[in-house]
Short mmCIF file of N, CA and C in Angstrom, two decimals:
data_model
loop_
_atom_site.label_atom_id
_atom_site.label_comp_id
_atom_site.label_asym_id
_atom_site.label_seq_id
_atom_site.Cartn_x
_atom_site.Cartn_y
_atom_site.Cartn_z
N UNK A 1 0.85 -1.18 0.00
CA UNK A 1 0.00 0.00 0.00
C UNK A 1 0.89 1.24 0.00
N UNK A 2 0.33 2.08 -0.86
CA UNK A 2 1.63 3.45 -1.23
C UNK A 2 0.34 4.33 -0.99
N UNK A 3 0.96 6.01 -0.30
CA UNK A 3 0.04 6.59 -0.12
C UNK A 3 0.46 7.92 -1.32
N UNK A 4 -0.57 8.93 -1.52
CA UNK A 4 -0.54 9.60 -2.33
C UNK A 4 -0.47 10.99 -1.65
N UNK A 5 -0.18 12.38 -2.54
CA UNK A 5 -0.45 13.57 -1.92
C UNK A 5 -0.64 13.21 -0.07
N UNK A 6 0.50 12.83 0.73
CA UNK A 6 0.83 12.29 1.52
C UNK A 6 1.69 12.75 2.48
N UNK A 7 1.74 13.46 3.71
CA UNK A 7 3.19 13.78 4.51
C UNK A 7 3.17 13.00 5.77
N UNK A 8 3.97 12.43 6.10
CA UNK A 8 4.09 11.20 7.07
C UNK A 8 5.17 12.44 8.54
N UNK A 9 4.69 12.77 9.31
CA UNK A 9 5.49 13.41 10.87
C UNK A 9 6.21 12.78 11.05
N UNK A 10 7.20 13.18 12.01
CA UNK A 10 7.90 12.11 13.24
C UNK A 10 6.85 11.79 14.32
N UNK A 11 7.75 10.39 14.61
CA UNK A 11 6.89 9.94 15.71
C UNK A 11 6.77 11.20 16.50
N UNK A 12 5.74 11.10 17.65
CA UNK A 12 4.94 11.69 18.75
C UNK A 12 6.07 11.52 19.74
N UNK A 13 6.31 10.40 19.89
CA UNK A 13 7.41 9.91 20.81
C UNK A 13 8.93 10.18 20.54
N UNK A 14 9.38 10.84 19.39
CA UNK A 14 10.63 10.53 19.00
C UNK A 14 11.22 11.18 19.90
N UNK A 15 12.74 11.04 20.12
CA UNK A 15 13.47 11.52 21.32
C UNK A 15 14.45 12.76 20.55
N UNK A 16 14.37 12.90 19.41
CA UNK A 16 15.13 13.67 18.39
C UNK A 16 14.75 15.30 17.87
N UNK A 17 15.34 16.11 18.19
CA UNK A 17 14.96 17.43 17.44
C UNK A 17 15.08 18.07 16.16
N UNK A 18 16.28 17.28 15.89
CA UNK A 18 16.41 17.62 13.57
C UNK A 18 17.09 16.03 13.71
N UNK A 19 16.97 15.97 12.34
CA UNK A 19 17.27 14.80 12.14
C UNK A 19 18.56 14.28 12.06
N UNK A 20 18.79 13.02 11.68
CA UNK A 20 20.36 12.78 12.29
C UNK A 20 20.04 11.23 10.65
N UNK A 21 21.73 11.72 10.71
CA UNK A 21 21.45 10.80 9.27
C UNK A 21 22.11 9.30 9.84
N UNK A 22 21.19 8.31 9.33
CA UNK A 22 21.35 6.70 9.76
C UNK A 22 22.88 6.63 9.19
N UNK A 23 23.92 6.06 10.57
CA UNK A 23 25.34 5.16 10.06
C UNK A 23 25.16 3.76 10.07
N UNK A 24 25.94 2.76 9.47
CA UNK A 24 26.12 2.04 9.14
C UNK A 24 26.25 1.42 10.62
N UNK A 25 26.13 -0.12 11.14
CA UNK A 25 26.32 -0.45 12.30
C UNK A 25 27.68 -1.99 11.80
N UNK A 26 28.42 -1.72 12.78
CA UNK A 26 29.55 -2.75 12.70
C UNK A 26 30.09 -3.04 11.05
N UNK A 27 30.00 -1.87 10.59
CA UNK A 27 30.07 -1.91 8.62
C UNK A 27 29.35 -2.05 8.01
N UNK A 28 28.03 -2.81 8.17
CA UNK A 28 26.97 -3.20 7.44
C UNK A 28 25.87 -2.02 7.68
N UNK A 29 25.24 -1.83 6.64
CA UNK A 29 24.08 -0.96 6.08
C UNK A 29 22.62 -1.53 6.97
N UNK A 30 22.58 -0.51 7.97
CA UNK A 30 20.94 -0.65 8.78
C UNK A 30 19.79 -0.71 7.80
N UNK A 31 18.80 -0.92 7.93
CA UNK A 31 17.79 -0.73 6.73
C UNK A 31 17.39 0.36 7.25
N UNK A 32 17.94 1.53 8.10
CA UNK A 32 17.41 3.01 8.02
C UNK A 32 18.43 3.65 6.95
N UNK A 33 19.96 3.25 7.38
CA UNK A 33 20.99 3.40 6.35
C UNK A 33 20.51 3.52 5.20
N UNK A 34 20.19 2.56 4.58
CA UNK A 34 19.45 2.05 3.24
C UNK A 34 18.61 2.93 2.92
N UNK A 35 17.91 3.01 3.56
CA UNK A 35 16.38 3.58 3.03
C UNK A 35 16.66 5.16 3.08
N UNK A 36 17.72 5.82 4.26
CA UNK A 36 17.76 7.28 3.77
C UNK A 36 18.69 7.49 2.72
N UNK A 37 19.46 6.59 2.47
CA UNK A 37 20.88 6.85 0.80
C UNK A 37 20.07 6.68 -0.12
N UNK A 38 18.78 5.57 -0.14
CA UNK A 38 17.95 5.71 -1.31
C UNK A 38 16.96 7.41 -1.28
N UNK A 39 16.19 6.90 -0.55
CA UNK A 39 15.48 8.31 -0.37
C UNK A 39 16.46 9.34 -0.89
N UNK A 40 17.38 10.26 0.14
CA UNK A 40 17.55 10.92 0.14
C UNK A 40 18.49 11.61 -1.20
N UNK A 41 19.22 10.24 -1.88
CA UNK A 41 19.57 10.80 -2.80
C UNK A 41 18.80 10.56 -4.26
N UNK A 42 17.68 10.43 -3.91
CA UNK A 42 16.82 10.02 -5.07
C UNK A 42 15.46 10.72 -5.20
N UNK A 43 15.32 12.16 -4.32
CA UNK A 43 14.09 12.43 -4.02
C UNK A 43 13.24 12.35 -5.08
N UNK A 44 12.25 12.21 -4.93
CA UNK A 44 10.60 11.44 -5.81
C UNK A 44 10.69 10.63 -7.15
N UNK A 45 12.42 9.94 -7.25
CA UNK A 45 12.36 8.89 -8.12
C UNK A 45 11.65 7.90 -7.89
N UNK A 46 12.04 6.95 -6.64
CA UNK A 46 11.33 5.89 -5.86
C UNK A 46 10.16 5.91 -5.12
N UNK A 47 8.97 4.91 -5.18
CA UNK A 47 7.78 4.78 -4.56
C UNK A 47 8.27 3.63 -3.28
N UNK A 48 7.26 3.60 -2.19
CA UNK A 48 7.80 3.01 -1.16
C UNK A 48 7.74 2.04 -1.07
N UNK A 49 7.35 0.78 -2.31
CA UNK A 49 7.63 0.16 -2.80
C UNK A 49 9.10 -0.69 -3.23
N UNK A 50 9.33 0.69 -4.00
CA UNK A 50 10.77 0.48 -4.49
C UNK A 50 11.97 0.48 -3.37
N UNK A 51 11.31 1.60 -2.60
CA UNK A 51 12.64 1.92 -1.96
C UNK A 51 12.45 0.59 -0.78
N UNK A 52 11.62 -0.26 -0.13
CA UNK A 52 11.21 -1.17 0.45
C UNK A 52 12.20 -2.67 -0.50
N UNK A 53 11.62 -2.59 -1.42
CA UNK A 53 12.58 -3.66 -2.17
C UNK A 53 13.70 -3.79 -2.35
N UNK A 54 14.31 -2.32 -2.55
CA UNK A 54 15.66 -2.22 -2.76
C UNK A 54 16.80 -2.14 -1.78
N UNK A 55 15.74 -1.92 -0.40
CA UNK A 55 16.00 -1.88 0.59
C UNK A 55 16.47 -3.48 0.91
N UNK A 56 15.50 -4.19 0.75
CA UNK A 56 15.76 -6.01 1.04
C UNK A 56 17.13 -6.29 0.10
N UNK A 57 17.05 -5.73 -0.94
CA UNK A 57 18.30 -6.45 -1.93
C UNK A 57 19.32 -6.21 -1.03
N UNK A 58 19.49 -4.89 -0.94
CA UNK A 58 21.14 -4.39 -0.20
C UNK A 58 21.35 -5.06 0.99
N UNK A 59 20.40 -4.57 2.03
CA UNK A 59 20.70 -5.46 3.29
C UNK A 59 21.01 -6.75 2.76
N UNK A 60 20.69 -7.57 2.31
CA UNK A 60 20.94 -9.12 2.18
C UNK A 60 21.73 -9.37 1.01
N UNK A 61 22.36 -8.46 0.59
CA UNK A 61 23.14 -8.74 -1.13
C UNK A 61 23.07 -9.53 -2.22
N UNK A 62 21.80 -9.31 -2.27
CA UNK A 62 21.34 -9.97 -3.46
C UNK A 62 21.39 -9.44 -4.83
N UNK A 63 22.11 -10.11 -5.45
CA UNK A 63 22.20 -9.75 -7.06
C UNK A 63 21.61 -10.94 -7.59
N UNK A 64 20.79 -10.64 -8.61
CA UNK A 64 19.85 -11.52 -8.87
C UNK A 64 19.35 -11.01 -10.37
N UNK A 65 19.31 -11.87 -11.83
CA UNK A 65 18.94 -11.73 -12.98
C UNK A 65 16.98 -11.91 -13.00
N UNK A 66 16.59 -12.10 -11.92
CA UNK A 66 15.33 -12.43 -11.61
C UNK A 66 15.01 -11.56 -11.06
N UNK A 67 14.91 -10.18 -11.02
CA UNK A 67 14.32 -8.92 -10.16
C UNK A 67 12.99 -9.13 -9.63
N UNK A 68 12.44 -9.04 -11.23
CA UNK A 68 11.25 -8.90 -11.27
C UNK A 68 10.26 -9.87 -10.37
N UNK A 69 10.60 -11.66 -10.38
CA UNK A 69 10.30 -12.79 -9.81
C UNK A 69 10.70 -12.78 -8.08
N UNK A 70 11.68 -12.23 -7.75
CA UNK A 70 12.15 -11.87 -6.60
C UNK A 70 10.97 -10.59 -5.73
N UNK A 71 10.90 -9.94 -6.53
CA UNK A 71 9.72 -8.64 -6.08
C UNK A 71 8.60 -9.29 -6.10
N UNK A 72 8.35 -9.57 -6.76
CA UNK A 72 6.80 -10.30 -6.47
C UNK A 72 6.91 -11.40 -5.62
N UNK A 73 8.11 -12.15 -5.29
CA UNK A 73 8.11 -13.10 -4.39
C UNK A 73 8.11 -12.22 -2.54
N UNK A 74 8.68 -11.22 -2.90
CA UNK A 74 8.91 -10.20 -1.14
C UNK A 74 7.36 -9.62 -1.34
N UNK A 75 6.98 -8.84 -1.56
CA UNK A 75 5.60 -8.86 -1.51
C UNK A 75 4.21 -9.60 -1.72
N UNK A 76 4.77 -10.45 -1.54
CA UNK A 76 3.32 -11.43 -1.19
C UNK A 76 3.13 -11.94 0.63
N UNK A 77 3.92 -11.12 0.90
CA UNK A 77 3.63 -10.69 2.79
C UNK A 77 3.39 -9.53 2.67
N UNK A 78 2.36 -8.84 3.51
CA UNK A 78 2.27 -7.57 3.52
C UNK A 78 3.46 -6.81 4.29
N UNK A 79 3.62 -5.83 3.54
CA UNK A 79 4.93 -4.55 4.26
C UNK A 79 4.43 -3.19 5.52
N UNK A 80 5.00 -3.42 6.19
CA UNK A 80 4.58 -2.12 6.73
C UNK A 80 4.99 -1.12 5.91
N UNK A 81 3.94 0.20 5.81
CA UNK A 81 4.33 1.09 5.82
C UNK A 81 5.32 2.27 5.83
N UNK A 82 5.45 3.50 5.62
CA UNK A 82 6.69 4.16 6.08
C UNK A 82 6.61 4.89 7.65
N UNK A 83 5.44 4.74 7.87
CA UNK A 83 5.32 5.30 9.27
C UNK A 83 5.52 4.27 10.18
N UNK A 84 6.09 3.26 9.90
CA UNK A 84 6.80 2.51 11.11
C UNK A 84 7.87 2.73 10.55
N UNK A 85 8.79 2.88 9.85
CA UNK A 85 10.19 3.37 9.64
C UNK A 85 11.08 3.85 10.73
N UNK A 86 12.21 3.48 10.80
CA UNK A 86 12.90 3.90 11.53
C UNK A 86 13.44 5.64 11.40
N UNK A 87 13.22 5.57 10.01
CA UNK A 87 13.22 6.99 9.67
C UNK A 87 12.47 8.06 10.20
N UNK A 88 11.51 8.09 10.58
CA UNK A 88 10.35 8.51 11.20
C UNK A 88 10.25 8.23 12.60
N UNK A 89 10.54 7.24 12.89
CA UNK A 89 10.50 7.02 14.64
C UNK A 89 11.86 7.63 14.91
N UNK A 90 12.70 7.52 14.55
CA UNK A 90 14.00 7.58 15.50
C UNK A 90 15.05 8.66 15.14
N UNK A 91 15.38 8.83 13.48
CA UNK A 91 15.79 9.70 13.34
C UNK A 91 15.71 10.87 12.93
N UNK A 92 14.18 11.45 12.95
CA UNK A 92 13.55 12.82 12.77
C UNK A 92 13.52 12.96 11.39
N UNK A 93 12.91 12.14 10.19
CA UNK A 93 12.99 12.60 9.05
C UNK A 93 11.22 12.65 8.48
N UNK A 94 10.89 13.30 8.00
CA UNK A 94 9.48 13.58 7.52
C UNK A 94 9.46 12.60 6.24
N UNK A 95 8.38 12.21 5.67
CA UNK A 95 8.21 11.44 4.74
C UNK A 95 7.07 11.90 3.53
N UNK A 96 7.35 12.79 2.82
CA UNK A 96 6.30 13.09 1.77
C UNK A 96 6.21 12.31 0.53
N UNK A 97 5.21 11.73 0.23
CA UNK A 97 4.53 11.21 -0.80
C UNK A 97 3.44 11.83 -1.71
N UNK A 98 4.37 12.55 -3.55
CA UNK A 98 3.86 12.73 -4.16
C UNK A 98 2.78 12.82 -4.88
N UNK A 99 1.86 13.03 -5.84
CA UNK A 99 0.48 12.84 -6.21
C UNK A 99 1.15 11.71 -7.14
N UNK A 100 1.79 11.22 -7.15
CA UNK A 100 2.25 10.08 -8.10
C UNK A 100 2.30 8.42 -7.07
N UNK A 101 2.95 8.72 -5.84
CA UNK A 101 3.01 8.18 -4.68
C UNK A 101 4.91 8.12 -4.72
N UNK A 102 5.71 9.20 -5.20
CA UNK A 102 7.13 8.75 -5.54
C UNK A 102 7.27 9.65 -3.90
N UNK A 103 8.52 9.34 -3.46
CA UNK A 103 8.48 10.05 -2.03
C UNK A 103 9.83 10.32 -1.36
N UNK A 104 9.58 11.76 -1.03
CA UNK A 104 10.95 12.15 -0.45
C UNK A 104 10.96 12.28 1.12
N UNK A 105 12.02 12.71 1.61
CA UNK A 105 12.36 13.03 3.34
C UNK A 105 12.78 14.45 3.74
N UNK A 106 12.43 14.67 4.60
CA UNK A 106 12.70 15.97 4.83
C UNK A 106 13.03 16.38 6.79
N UNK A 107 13.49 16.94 7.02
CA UNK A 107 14.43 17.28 8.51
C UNK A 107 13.61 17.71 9.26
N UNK A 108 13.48 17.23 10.08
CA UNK A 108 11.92 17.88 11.21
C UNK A 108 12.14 19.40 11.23
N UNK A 109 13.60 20.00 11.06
CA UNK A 109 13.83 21.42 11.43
C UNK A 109 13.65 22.25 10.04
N UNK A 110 13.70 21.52 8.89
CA UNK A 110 13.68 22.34 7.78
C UNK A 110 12.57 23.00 7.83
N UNK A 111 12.77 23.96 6.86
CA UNK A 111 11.22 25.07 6.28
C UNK A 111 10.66 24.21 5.63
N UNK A 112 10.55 23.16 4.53
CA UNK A 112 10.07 22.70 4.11
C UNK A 112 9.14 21.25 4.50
N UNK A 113 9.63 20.93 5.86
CA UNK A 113 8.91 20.38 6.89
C UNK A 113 7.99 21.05 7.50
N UNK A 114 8.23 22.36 7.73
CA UNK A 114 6.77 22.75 7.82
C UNK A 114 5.80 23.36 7.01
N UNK A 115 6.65 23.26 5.61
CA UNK A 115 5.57 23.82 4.66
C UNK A 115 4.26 22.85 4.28
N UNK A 116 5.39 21.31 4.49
CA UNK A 116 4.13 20.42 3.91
C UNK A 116 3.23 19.92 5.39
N UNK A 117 3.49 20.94 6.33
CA UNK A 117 2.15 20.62 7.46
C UNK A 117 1.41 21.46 7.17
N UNK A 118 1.15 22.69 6.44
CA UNK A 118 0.53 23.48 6.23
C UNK A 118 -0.33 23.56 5.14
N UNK A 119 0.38 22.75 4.30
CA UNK A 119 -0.90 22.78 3.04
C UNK A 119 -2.13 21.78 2.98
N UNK A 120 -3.20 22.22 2.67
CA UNK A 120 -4.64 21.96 2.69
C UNK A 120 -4.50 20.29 1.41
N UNK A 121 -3.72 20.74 0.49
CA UNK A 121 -4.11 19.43 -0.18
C UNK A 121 -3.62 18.18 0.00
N UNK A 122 -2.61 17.84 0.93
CA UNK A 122 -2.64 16.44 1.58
C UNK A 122 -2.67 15.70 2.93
N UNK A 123 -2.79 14.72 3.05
CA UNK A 123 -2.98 14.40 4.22
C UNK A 123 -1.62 14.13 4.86
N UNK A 124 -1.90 14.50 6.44
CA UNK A 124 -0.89 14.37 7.51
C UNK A 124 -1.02 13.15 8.46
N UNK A 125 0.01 12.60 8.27
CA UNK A 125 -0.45 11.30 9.25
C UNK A 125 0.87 11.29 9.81
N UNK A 126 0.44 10.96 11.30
CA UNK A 126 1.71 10.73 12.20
C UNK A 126 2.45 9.32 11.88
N UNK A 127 4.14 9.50 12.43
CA UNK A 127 4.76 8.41 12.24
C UNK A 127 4.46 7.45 13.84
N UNK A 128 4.38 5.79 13.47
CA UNK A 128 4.15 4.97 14.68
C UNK A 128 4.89 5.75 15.62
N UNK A 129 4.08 5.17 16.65
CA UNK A 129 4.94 5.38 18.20
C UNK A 129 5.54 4.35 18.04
N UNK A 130 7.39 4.45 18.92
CA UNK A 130 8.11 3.18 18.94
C UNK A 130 7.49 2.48 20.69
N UNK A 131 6.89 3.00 21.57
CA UNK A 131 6.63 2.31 22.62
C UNK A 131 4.46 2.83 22.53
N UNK A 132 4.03 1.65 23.66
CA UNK A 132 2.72 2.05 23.78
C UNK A 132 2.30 2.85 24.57
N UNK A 133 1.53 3.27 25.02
CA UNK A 133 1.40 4.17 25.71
C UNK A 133 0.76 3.50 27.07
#
């Protein structure tokens, strides 16, 4: 499920005031790693889809002449969302999704984080809480 004309908050809970860009843990690529080098250097190429898939390849290094058979094999479990992202819970990054559903990130402190709380034509949805309440 990809959302459209879309801005995803930081968590409610996050412990973070601007955002902080995901490092690598013990050398290997976190799947927050992942997902902000895609995102961020790709703003509204990738749907969250893509960046979800491409996300699985890297973490697990898969090179594979079967893309296509491979993608349809990872999505036939449902995916969470980007609002459980670690991106969103933990390291303060906003998540906007295009009228196309292609989707970029943005710094809880930027201007442009709060431009897209302000506009009337999409919806705002908070990122998960990482604990319950």
């Amino acid at each position: 499920m990809s959302y459209k004309d879309t801005f995803i908050t930081i968590s409610e809970d996050s412990t973070v005031t601007s955002a902080i860009v995901p490092v690598p843990r013990n050398e290997k690529p976190t799947i927050a790693s992942i997902e902000y080098h895609l995102i961020k250097n790709n703003p509204y190429q990738y749907t969250q889809e893509d960046v979800q898939f491409n996300t699985y390849l890297i973490k697990n290094q898969i090179e594979s002449n079967n893309v296509n058979e491979l993608r349809e094999q990872f999505f036939t479990k449902p995916k969470a969302c980007f609002r459980a992202s670690p991106l969103v819970k933990k390291y303060g990054w906003g998540v906007h999704y295009d009228n196309t559903g292609k989707i970029a990130i943005y710094d809880v402190k930027s201007e442009r984080y709060n431009q897209l709380l302000s506009l009337d034509n999409i919806t705002i949805l908070k990122g998960m809480r990482s604990k319950r309440i």
